[in-house]
PDB file of C-alpha atoms and ligand atoms in Angstrom:
ATOM      1  CA  MET A   1       0.000   0.000   0.000  1.00  0.00           C
ATOM      2  CA  SER A   2       1.213   3.496  -0.820  1.00  0.00           C
ATOM      3  CA  ARG A   3       2.175   5.971   1.854  1.00  0.00           C
ATOM      4  CA  ALA A   4      -0.682   8.285   0.912  1.00  0.00           C
ATOM      5  CA  GLY A   5      -3.030   5.316   1.079  1.00  0.00           C
ATOM      6  CA  SER A   6      -2.048   4.450   4.611  1.00  0.00           C
ATOM      7  CA  ARG A   7      -2.321   8.103   5.667  1.00  0.00           C
ATOM      8  CA  ASP A   8      -5.866   8.192   4.275  1.00  0.00           C
ATOM      9  CA  ASP A   9      -6.649   4.970   6.102  1.00  0.00           C
ATOM     10  CA  ALA A  10      -5.393   6.440   9.360  1.00  0.00           C
ATOM     11  CA  ARG A  11      -7.589   9.510   8.918  1.00  0.00           C
ATOM     12  CA  ALA A  12     -10.589   7.338   8.066  1.00  0.00           C
ATOM     13  CA  GLN A  13      -9.940   5.249  11.173  1.00  0.00           C
ATOM     14  CA  GLN A  14      -9.692   8.362  13.340  1.00  0.00           C
ATOM     15  CA  LEU A  15     -12.910   9.859  11.989  1.00  0.00           C
ATOM     16  CA  ALA A  16     -14.713   6.524  12.396  1.00  0.00           C
ATOM     17  CA  THR A  17     -13.656   6.357  16.052  1.00  0.00           C
ATOM     18  CA  ASN A  18     -14.629   9.968  16.754  1.00  0.00           C
ATOM     19  CA  LEU A  19     -17.917   9.608  14.952  1.00  0.00           C
ATOM     20  CA  SER A  20     -18.909   6.515  16.876  1.00  0.00           C
ATOM     21  CA  ARG A  21     -18.114   8.309  20.160  1.00  0.00           C
ATOM     22  CA  VAL A  22     -20.339  11.212  19.133  1.00  0.00           C
ATOM     23  CA  ARG A  23     -23.116   8.856  18.085  1.00  0.00           C
ATOM     24  CA  GLU A  24     -22.839   7.137  21.467  1.00  0.00           C
ATOM     25  CA  ARG A  25     -23.087  10.507  23.216  1.00  0.00           C
ATOM     26  CA  ILE A  26     -26.222  11.341  21.222  1.00  0.00           C
ATOM     27  CA  ALA A  27     -27.738   7.942  22.024  1.00  0.00           C
ATOM     28  CA  GLY A  28     -26.859   8.367  25.715  1.00  0.00           C
ATOM     29  CA  ALA A  29     -28.385  11.845  25.863  1.00  0.00           C
ATOM     30  CA  CYS A  30     -31.536  10.595  24.153  1.00  0.00           C
ATOM     31  CA  ALA A  31     -31.803   7.693  26.582  1.00  0.00           C
ATOM     32  CA  ALA A  32     -31.393  10.079  29.537  1.00  0.00           C
ATOM     33  CA  ALA A  33     -34.089  12.361  28.135  1.00  0.00           C
ATOM     34  CA  GLY A  34     -36.440   9.507  27.229  1.00  0.00           C
ATOM     35  CA  ARG A  35     -36.188  10.408  23.551  1.00  0.00           C
ATOM     36  CA  ASP A  36     -35.847   8.274  20.451  1.00  0.00           C
ATOM     37  CA  PRO A  37     -32.348   8.764  18.926  1.00  0.00           C
ATOM     38  CA  GLY A  38     -34.062   8.792  15.542  1.00  0.00           C
ATOM     39  CA  GLU A  39     -35.387  12.255  16.447  1.00  0.00           C
ATOM     40  CA  VAL A  40     -31.892  13.762  16.480  1.00  0.00           C
ATOM     41  CA  THR A  41     -30.005  14.484  13.272  1.00  0.00           C
ATOM     42  CA  LEU A  42     -26.238  14.844  13.408  1.00  0.00           C
ATOM     43  CA  THR A  43     -24.798  17.562  11.204  1.00  0.00           C
ATOM     44  CA  VAL A  44     -21.015  17.387  11.039  1.00  0.00           C
ATOM     45  CA  VAL A  45     -19.547  20.878  10.711  1.00  0.00           C
ATOM     46  CA  THR A  46     -16.586  20.432   8.370  1.00  0.00           C
ATOM     47  CA  LYS A  47     -15.251  24.012   8.322  1.00  0.00           C
ATOM     48  CA  PHE A  48     -11.425  24.193   8.082  1.00  0.00           C
ATOM     49  CA  PHE A  49     -11.234  20.544   7.038  1.00  0.00           C
ATOM     50  CA  PRO A  50     -10.713  19.324   3.465  1.00  0.00           C
ATOM     51  CA  SER A  51     -13.222  17.767   1.114  1.00  0.00           C
ATOM     52  CA  SER A  52     -11.337  14.466   1.528  1.00  0.00           C
ATOM     53  CA  ASP A  53     -12.729  14.426   5.088  1.00  0.00           C
ATOM     54  CA  VAL A  54     -16.229  15.112   3.763  1.00  0.00           C
ATOM     55  CA  ARG A  55     -15.794  12.085   1.524  1.00  0.00           C
ATOM     56  CA  ILE A  56     -14.710   9.886   4.435  1.00  0.00           C
ATOM     57  CA  LEU A  57     -17.672  11.091   6.510  1.00  0.00           C
ATOM     58  CA  ALA A  58     -20.106  10.265   3.720  1.00  0.00           C
ATOM     59  CA  ASP A  59     -18.565   6.782   3.587  1.00  0.00           C
ATOM     60  CA  LEU A  60     -19.178   6.470   7.312  1.00  0.00           C
ATOM     61  CA  GLY A  61     -22.862   7.200   6.873  1.00  0.00           C
ATOM     62  CA  VAL A  62     -22.976  10.948   7.538  1.00  0.00           C
ATOM     63  CA  HIS A  63     -25.709  12.615   5.488  1.00  0.00           C
ATOM     64  CA  HIS A  64     -25.640  16.182   6.808  1.00  0.00           C
ATOM     65  CA  VAL A  65     -22.644  18.504   6.680  1.00  0.00           C
ATOM     66  CA  GLY A  66     -22.361  22.116   7.754  1.00  0.00           C
ATOM     67  CA  GLU A  67     -20.164  25.025   6.747  1.00  0.00           C
ATOM     68  CA  ASN A  68     -19.941  28.589   8.003  1.00  0.00           C
ATOM     69  CA  ARG A  69     -18.162  30.487   5.213  1.00  0.00           C
ATOM     70  CA  HIS A  70     -19.466  30.801   1.703  1.00  0.00           C
ATOM     71  CA  GLN A  71     -16.182  30.521  -0.209  1.00  0.00           C
ATOM     72  CA  GLU A  72     -15.031  27.431   1.623  1.00  0.00           C
ATOM     73  CA  ALA A  73     -18.477  25.861   1.439  1.00  0.00           C
ATOM     74  CA  VAL A  74     -18.918  26.307  -2.291  1.00  0.00           C
ATOM     75  CA  GLU A  75     -15.485  24.806  -3.019  1.00  0.00           C
ATOM     76  CA  LYS A  76     -16.143  21.719  -0.911  1.00  0.00           C
ATOM     77  CA  TRP A  77     -19.598  21.291  -2.364  1.00  0.00           C
ATOM     78  CA  GLU A  78     -18.133  21.477  -5.895  1.00  0.00           C
ATOM     79  CA  GLU A  79     -15.595  18.783  -5.003  1.00  0.00           C
ATOM     80  CA  THR A  80     -18.148  16.406  -3.507  1.00  0.00           C
ATOM     81  CA  ARG A  81     -21.193  16.833  -5.709  1.00  0.00           C
ATOM     82  CA  ASP A  82     -21.269  13.113  -6.410  1.00  0.00           C
ATOM     83  CA  LEU A  83     -22.084  12.412  -2.743  1.00  0.00           C
ATOM     84  CA  PRO A  84     -25.631  12.215  -1.369  1.00  0.00           C
ATOM     85  CA  LEU A  85     -25.208  15.015   1.192  1.00  0.00           C
ATOM     86  CA  THR A  86     -27.468  17.678   2.620  1.00  0.00           C
ATOM     87  CA  TRP A  87     -25.571  20.964   2.997  1.00  0.00           C
ATOM     88  CA  HIS A  88     -26.307  23.245   5.926  1.00  0.00           C
ATOM     89  CA  PHE A  89     -25.057  26.805   5.962  1.00  0.00           C
ATOM     90  CA  VAL A  90     -24.559  27.698   9.628  1.00  0.00           C
ATOM     91  CA  GLY A  91     -22.436  30.855   9.598  1.00  0.00           C
ATOM     92  CA  THR A  92     -23.101  34.553   9.629  1.00  0.00           C
ATOM     93  CA  LEU A  93     -24.173  35.425   6.124  1.00  0.00           C
ATOM     94  CA  GLN A  94     -23.708  38.680   4.247  1.00  0.00           C
ATOM     95  CA  THR A  95     -26.735  39.742   2.263  1.00  0.00           C
ATOM     96  CA  ASN A  96     -24.694  39.997  -0.952  1.00  0.00           C
ATOM     97  CA  LYS A  97     -23.633  36.313  -0.621  1.00  0.00           C
ATOM     98  CA  ALA A  98     -27.109  34.983   0.055  1.00  0.00           C
ATOM     99  CA  ALA A  99     -28.041  34.362  -3.566  1.00  0.00           C
ATOM    100  CA  ALA A 100     -24.789  32.450  -4.141  1.00  0.00           C
ATOM    101  CA  VAL A 101     -25.374  30.295  -1.065  1.00  0.00           C
ATOM    102  CA  ALA A 102     -28.754  29.360  -2.507  1.00  0.00           C
ATOM    103  CA  ALA A 103     -26.878  27.465  -5.247  1.00  0.00           C
ATOM    104  CA  TYR A 104     -25.804  24.675  -2.906  1.00  0.00           C
ATOM    105  CA  ALA A 105     -27.306  25.074   0.571  1.00  0.00           C
ATOM    106  CA  ASP A 106     -30.254  22.801   1.273  1.00  0.00           C
ATOM    107  CA  VAL A 107     -30.679  24.373   4.690  1.00  0.00           C
ATOM    108  CA  VAL A 108     -29.684  27.865   5.814  1.00  0.00           C
ATOM    109  CA  GLU A 109     -29.648  27.847   9.615  1.00  0.00           C
ATOM    110  CA  SER A 110     -28.442  31.379  10.223  1.00  0.00           C
ATOM    111  CA  VAL A 111     -31.217  33.699   9.076  1.00  0.00           C
ATOM    112  CA  ASP A 112     -31.370  36.522  11.582  1.00  0.00           C
ATOM    113  CA  ARG A 113     -32.651  39.595   9.728  1.00  0.00           C
ATOM    114  CA  ARG A 114     -35.293  40.624   7.233  1.00  0.00           C
ATOM    115  CA  LYS A 115     -32.924  41.595   4.428  1.00  0.00           C
ATOM    116  CA  LEU A 116     -31.472  38.113   4.421  1.00  0.00           C
ATOM    117  CA  VAL A 117     -34.928  36.610   3.930  1.00  0.00           C
ATOM    118  CA  THR A 118     -35.490  38.749   0.849  1.00  0.00           C
ATOM    119  CA  ALA A 119     -32.042  37.962  -0.569  1.00  0.00           C
ATOM    120  CA  LEU A 120     -32.327  34.207   0.013  1.00  0.00           C
ATOM    121  CA  SER A 121     -35.784  34.144  -1.477  1.00  0.00           C
ATOM    122  CA  LYS A 122     -34.443  35.775  -4.629  1.00  0.00           C
ATOM    123  CA  GLY A 123     -31.556  33.302  -4.697  1.00  0.00           C
ATOM    124  CA  ALA A 124     -33.879  30.328  -4.312  1.00  0.00           C
ATOM    125  CA  HIS A 125     -36.007  31.655  -7.141  1.00  0.00           C
ATOM    126  CA  ALA A 126     -32.959  32.197  -9.386  1.00  0.00           C
ATOM    127  CA  HIS A 127     -31.746  28.640  -8.763  1.00  0.00           C
ATOM    128  CA  ASP A 128     -35.249  27.202  -9.048  1.00  0.00           C
ATOM    129  CA  THR A 129     -34.965  25.568  -5.655  1.00  0.00           C
ATOM    130  CA  THR A 130     -36.555  25.567  -2.219  1.00  0.00           C
ATOM    131  CA  ILE A 131     -34.401  26.234   0.827  1.00  0.00           C
ATOM    132  CA  ASP A 132     -35.167  25.155   4.369  1.00  0.00           C
ATOM    133  CA  VAL A 133     -34.599  28.111   6.644  1.00  0.00           C
ATOM    134  CA  LEU A 134     -34.015  28.198  10.376  1.00  0.00           C
ATOM    135  CA  VAL A 135     -34.286  31.460  12.251  1.00  0.00           C
ATOM    136  CA  GLN A 136     -31.112  31.948  14.261  1.00  0.00           C
ATOM    137  CA  VAL A 137     -31.743  33.241  17.759  1.00  0.00           C
ATOM    138  CA  SER A 138     -29.194  35.129  19.840  1.00  0.00           C
ATOM    139  CA  LEU A 139     -29.154  33.684  23.333  1.00  0.00           C
ATOM    140  CA  ASP A 140     -26.565  36.173  24.566  1.00  0.00           C
ATOM    141  CA  PRO A 141     -27.581  38.702  27.206  1.00  0.00           C
ATOM    142  CA  PRO A 142     -28.597  41.946  25.428  1.00  0.00           C
ATOM    143  CA  ASP A 143     -25.435  43.790  26.489  1.00  0.00           C
ATOM    144  CA  ARG A 144     -23.275  41.134  24.866  1.00  0.00           C
ATOM    145  CA  ARG A 145     -25.331  40.613  21.722  1.00  0.00           C
ATOM    146  CA  ALA A 146     -23.649  43.192  19.527  1.00  0.00           C
ATOM    147  CA  GLY A 147     -20.152  42.210  18.546  1.00  0.00           C
ATOM    148  CA  SER A 148     -20.415  38.609  19.730  1.00  0.00           C
ATOM    149  CA  GLY A 149     -19.716  37.596  16.135  1.00  0.00           C
ATOM    150  CA  ARG A 150     -22.172  34.740  16.514  1.00  0.00           C
ATOM    151  CA  GLY A 151     -25.134  36.474  14.918  1.00  0.00           C
ATOM    152  CA  GLY A 152     -28.721  35.702  15.773  1.00  0.00           C
ATOM    153  CA  ALA A 153     -31.903  37.708  16.093  1.00  0.00           C
ATOM    154  CA  PRO A 154     -32.979  39.011  19.491  1.00  0.00           C
ATOM    155  CA  PRO A 155     -35.772  36.795  20.875  1.00  0.00           C
ATOM    156  CA  VAL A 156     -38.479  39.448  20.286  1.00  0.00           C
ATOM    157  CA  ASP A 157     -37.715  39.455  16.549  1.00  0.00           C
ATOM    158  CA  VAL A 158     -37.944  35.687  16.118  1.00  0.00           C
ATOM    159  CA  VAL A 159     -41.675  35.248  15.490  1.00  0.00           C
ATOM    160  CA  PRO A 160     -41.946  38.203  13.063  1.00  0.00           C
ATOM    161  CA  LEU A 161     -38.941  36.855  11.146  1.00  0.00           C
ATOM    162  CA  ALA A 162     -40.446  33.376  11.103  1.00  0.00           C
ATOM    163  CA  GLU A 163     -43.646  34.836   9.640  1.00  0.00           C
ATOM    164  CA  LEU A 164     -41.640  36.563   6.927  1.00  0.00           C
ATOM    165  CA  VAL A 165     -39.803  33.332   6.055  1.00  0.00           C
ATOM    166  CA  ALA A 166     -43.033  31.345   5.996  1.00  0.00           C
ATOM    167  CA  ALA A 167     -44.509  33.816   3.504  1.00  0.00           C
ATOM    168  CA  ALA A 168     -41.401  34.047   1.280  1.00  0.00           C
ATOM    169  CA  ASP A 169     -41.287  32.476  -2.151  1.00  0.00           C
ATOM    170  CA  GLY A 170     -38.751  29.615  -2.363  1.00  0.00           C
ATOM    171  CA  LEU A 171     -38.211  29.321   1.382  1.00  0.00           C
ATOM    172  CA  ARG A 172     -39.617  26.787   3.815  1.00  0.00           C
ATOM    173  CA  LEU A 173     -39.648  27.668   7.510  1.00  0.00           C
ATOM    174  CA  GLY A 174     -37.919  24.787   9.275  1.00  0.00           C
ATOM    175  CA  GLY A 175     -37.540  26.019  12.851  1.00  0.00           C
ATOM    176  CA  VAL A 176     -34.893  27.693  14.970  1.00  0.00           C
ATOM    177  CA  MET A 177     -31.169  27.525  15.570  1.00  0.00           C
ATOM    178  CA  ALA A 178     -28.861  28.908  18.250  1.00  0.00           C
ATOM    179  CA  VAL A 179     -25.379  28.785  19.687  1.00  0.00           C
ATOM    180  CA  ALA A 180     -25.212  28.805  23.498  1.00  0.00           C
ATOM    181  CA  PRO A 181     -23.390  31.741  25.109  1.00  0.00           C
ATOM    182  CA  PRO A 182     -19.789  30.773  25.885  1.00  0.00           C
ATOM    183  CA  ASP A 183     -18.448  30.139  29.379  1.00  0.00           C
ATOM    184  CA  GLU A 184     -21.752  29.537  31.109  1.00  0.00           C
ATOM    185  CA  ASP A 185     -24.258  26.774  31.743  1.00  0.00           C
ATOM    186  CA  PRO A 186     -26.018  26.314  28.377  1.00  0.00           C
ATOM    187  CA  ALA A 187     -29.214  24.844  29.911  1.00  0.00           C
ATOM    188  CA  PRO A 188     -31.122  28.115  30.591  1.00  0.00           C
ATOM    189  CA  ALA A 189     -30.273  29.438  27.123  1.00  0.00           C
ATOM    190  CA  PHE A 190     -31.413  26.209  25.470  1.00  0.00           C
ATOM    191  CA  ALA A 191     -34.634  26.317  27.519  1.00  0.00           C
ATOM    192  CA  THR A 192     -35.301  29.814  26.127  1.00  0.00           C
ATOM    193  CA  LEU A 193     -34.697  28.459  22.641  1.00  0.00           C
ATOM    194  CA  ALA A 194     -37.158  25.604  23.200  1.00  0.00           C
ATOM    195  CA  GLU A 195     -39.797  28.129  24.269  1.00  0.00           C
ATOM    196  CA  LEU A 196     -39.209  30.232  21.144  1.00  0.00           C
ATOM    197  CA  ALA A 197     -39.402  27.075  19.049  1.00  0.00           C
ATOM    198  CA  ARG A 198     -42.889  26.505  20.475  1.00  0.00           C
ATOM    199  CA  GLU A 199     -43.911  30.019  19.409  1.00  0.00           C
ATOM    200  CA  VAL A 200     -42.492  29.454  15.928  1.00  0.00           C
ATOM    201  CA  ARG A 201     -44.604  26.305  15.576  1.00  0.00           C
ATOM    202  CA  THR A 202     -47.692  28.475  15.997  1.00  0.00           C
ATOM    203  CA  VAL A 203     -46.587  30.241  12.783  1.00  0.00           C
ATOM    204  CA  GLU A 204     -45.964  26.969  10.928  1.00  0.00           C
ATOM    205  CA  PRO A 205     -46.732  23.637  12.646  1.00  0.00           C
ATOM    206  CA  ARG A 206     -44.235  21.817  10.424  1.00  0.00           C
ATOM    207  CA  ALA A 207     -41.366  24.057  11.577  1.00  0.00           C
ATOM    208  CA  THR A 208     -40.218  21.540  14.155  1.00  0.00           C
ATOM    209  CA  ALA A 209     -36.426  21.826  13.880  1.00  0.00           C
ATOM    210  CA  ILE A 210     -34.419  22.941  16.894  1.00  0.00           C
ATOM    211  CA  SER A 211     -30.759  23.113  15.903  1.00  0.00           C
ATOM    212  CA  ALA A 212     -28.748  23.410  19.089  1.00  0.00           C
ATOM    213  CA  GLY A 213     -25.793  21.717  20.698  1.00  0.00           C
ATOM    214  CA  MET A 214     -22.220  21.430  19.528  1.00  0.00           C
ATOM    215  CA  SER A 215     -19.230  19.314  20.613  1.00  0.00           C
ATOM    216  CA  ALA A 216     -19.210  20.736  24.132  1.00  0.00           C
ATOM    217  CA  ASP A 217     -22.914  20.898  24.922  1.00  0.00           C
ATOM    218  CA  LEU A 218     -24.904  18.502  22.767  1.00  0.00           C
ATOM    219  CA  GLU A 219     -26.264  16.623  25.811  1.00  0.00           C
ATOM    220  CA  ALA A 220     -27.792  19.805  27.286  1.00  0.00           C
ATOM    221  CA  ALA A 221     -29.408  20.610  23.937  1.00  0.00           C
ATOM    222  CA  ILE A 222     -30.866  17.127  23.476  1.00  0.00           C
ATOM    223  CA  GLU A 223     -32.294  17.296  26.983  1.00  0.00           C
ATOM    224  CA  VAL A 224     -34.506  20.265  26.017  1.00  0.00           C
ATOM    225  CA  GLY A 225     -35.545  18.870  22.652  1.00  0.00           C
ATOM    226  CA  ALA A 226     -32.859  19.623  20.038  1.00  0.00           C
ATOM    227  CA  THR A 227     -33.654  17.850  16.774  1.00  0.00           C
ATOM    228  CA  HIS A 228     -30.338  18.755  15.122  1.00  0.00           C
ATOM    229  CA  VAL A 229     -26.907  18.896  16.721  1.00  0.00           C
ATOM    230  CA  ARG A 230     -24.003  20.557  14.893  1.00  0.00           C
ATOM    231  CA  VAL A 231     -20.749  18.878  15.777  1.00  0.00           C
ATOM    232  CA  GLY A 232     -17.325  19.881  14.490  1.00  0.00           C
ATOM    233  CA  SER A 233     -14.253  19.293  16.634  1.00  0.00           C
ATOM    234  CA  ALA A 234     -15.521  16.166  18.421  1.00  0.00           C
ATOM    235  CA  VAL A 235     -15.602  14.432  15.026  1.00  0.00           C
ATOM    236  CA  LEU A 236     -12.828  16.127  13.041  1.00  0.00           C
ATOM    237  CA  GLY A 237     -10.404  17.209  15.766  1.00  0.00           C
ATOM    238  CA  GLU A 238      -9.365  20.649  16.914  1.00  0.00           C
ATOM    239  CA  ARG A 239      -9.476  23.401  14.330  1.00  0.00           C
ATOM    240  CA  PRO A 240      -6.439  25.613  13.845  1.00  0.00           C
ATOM    241  CA  GLN A 241      -6.888  28.747  15.945  1.00  0.00           C
ATOM    242  CA  ILE A 242      -7.382  31.750  13.728  1.00  0.00           C
ATOM    243  CA  LYS A 243      -7.936  35.321  14.673  1.00  0.00           C
TER     244      LYS A 243
HETATM  245  C1  LIG B 301     -18.137  25.576  14.186  1.00  0.00           C
HETATM  246  C2  LIG B 301     -19.577  25.535  14.487  1.00  0.00           C
HETATM  247  C3  LIG B 301     -20.149  24.424  15.123  1.00  0.00           C
HETATM  248  C4  LIG B 301     -19.349  23.216  15.587  1.00  0.00           C
HETATM  249  O1  LIG B 301     -18.597  23.564  16.728  1.00  0.00           O
HETATM  250  P1  LIG B 301     -17.765  22.482  17.560  1.00  0.00           P
HETATM  251  O2  LIG B 301     -17.606  23.128  18.895  1.00  0.00           O
HETATM  252  O3  LIG B 301     -16.483  22.295  16.856  1.00  0.00           O
HETATM  253  O4  LIG B 301     -18.558  21.251  17.632  1.00  0.00           O
HETATM  254  C5  LIG B 301     -21.520  24.442  15.339  1.00  0.00           C
HETATM  255  N1  LIG B 301     -22.283  25.487  14.978  1.00  0.00           N
HETATM  256  C6  LIG B 301     -21.767  26.574  14.369  1.00  0.00           C
HETATM  257  C7  LIG B 301     -22.672  27.683  14.000  1.00  0.00           C
HETATM  258  C8  LIG B 301     -20.404  26.643  14.117  1.00  0.00           C
HETATM  259  O5  LIG B 301     -19.888  27.723  13.525  1.00  0.00           O
END
């Protein structure tokens, strides 16, 4: 076997091990919460990692992948178009990139303002597609919301935004998404998200998705009803620190 071949095998082995640990954590959290593990979808966030890893993950039975930057996402999608994957865009999105994201994103989880709804709707129309949209909620305390870099609509804006998405051509309201505030117990924030998710279901009963929980806090999210967890480093390893 070639050197490159054995290196690829080692990476595949590592990802298989990490993935099965994450799947066990999800199953354990579901058992603790009295939930069926079939209710929780794992989205592996592949940002910073190459399309060769996406390929390995697809081989290992991953169906949902997530990216947070348009340029990186579109390149990886181009390189793996032969794979049966659902692409989630989970990052802060500039309005002028929204139409381009509509070319490949099946789900956009980070819609947090009205202008983005209009831009995505136009993009969906241009690409003759329908995009599942989650309204991203900011769970940061109001004084830390601006400049957190995480994005998200303030809780009071969530239902009006959901109504706008539900009425938009080419978009399907899927539910809500959030990132827990750093350095604190995520449980109260996730409970707030679950409550907002209930309100969003009064807009559209089929909008049942609650995307919450990452490598560090997926158990807390599953406990309050997360239907989608977005896991990066626990599957792929630590990302290089960038500033
Ligand atoms: C990077 C990222 C994740 C995954 O984070 P990990 O801590 O590596 O699991 C999840 N959600 C969003 C929005 C992200 O940007």
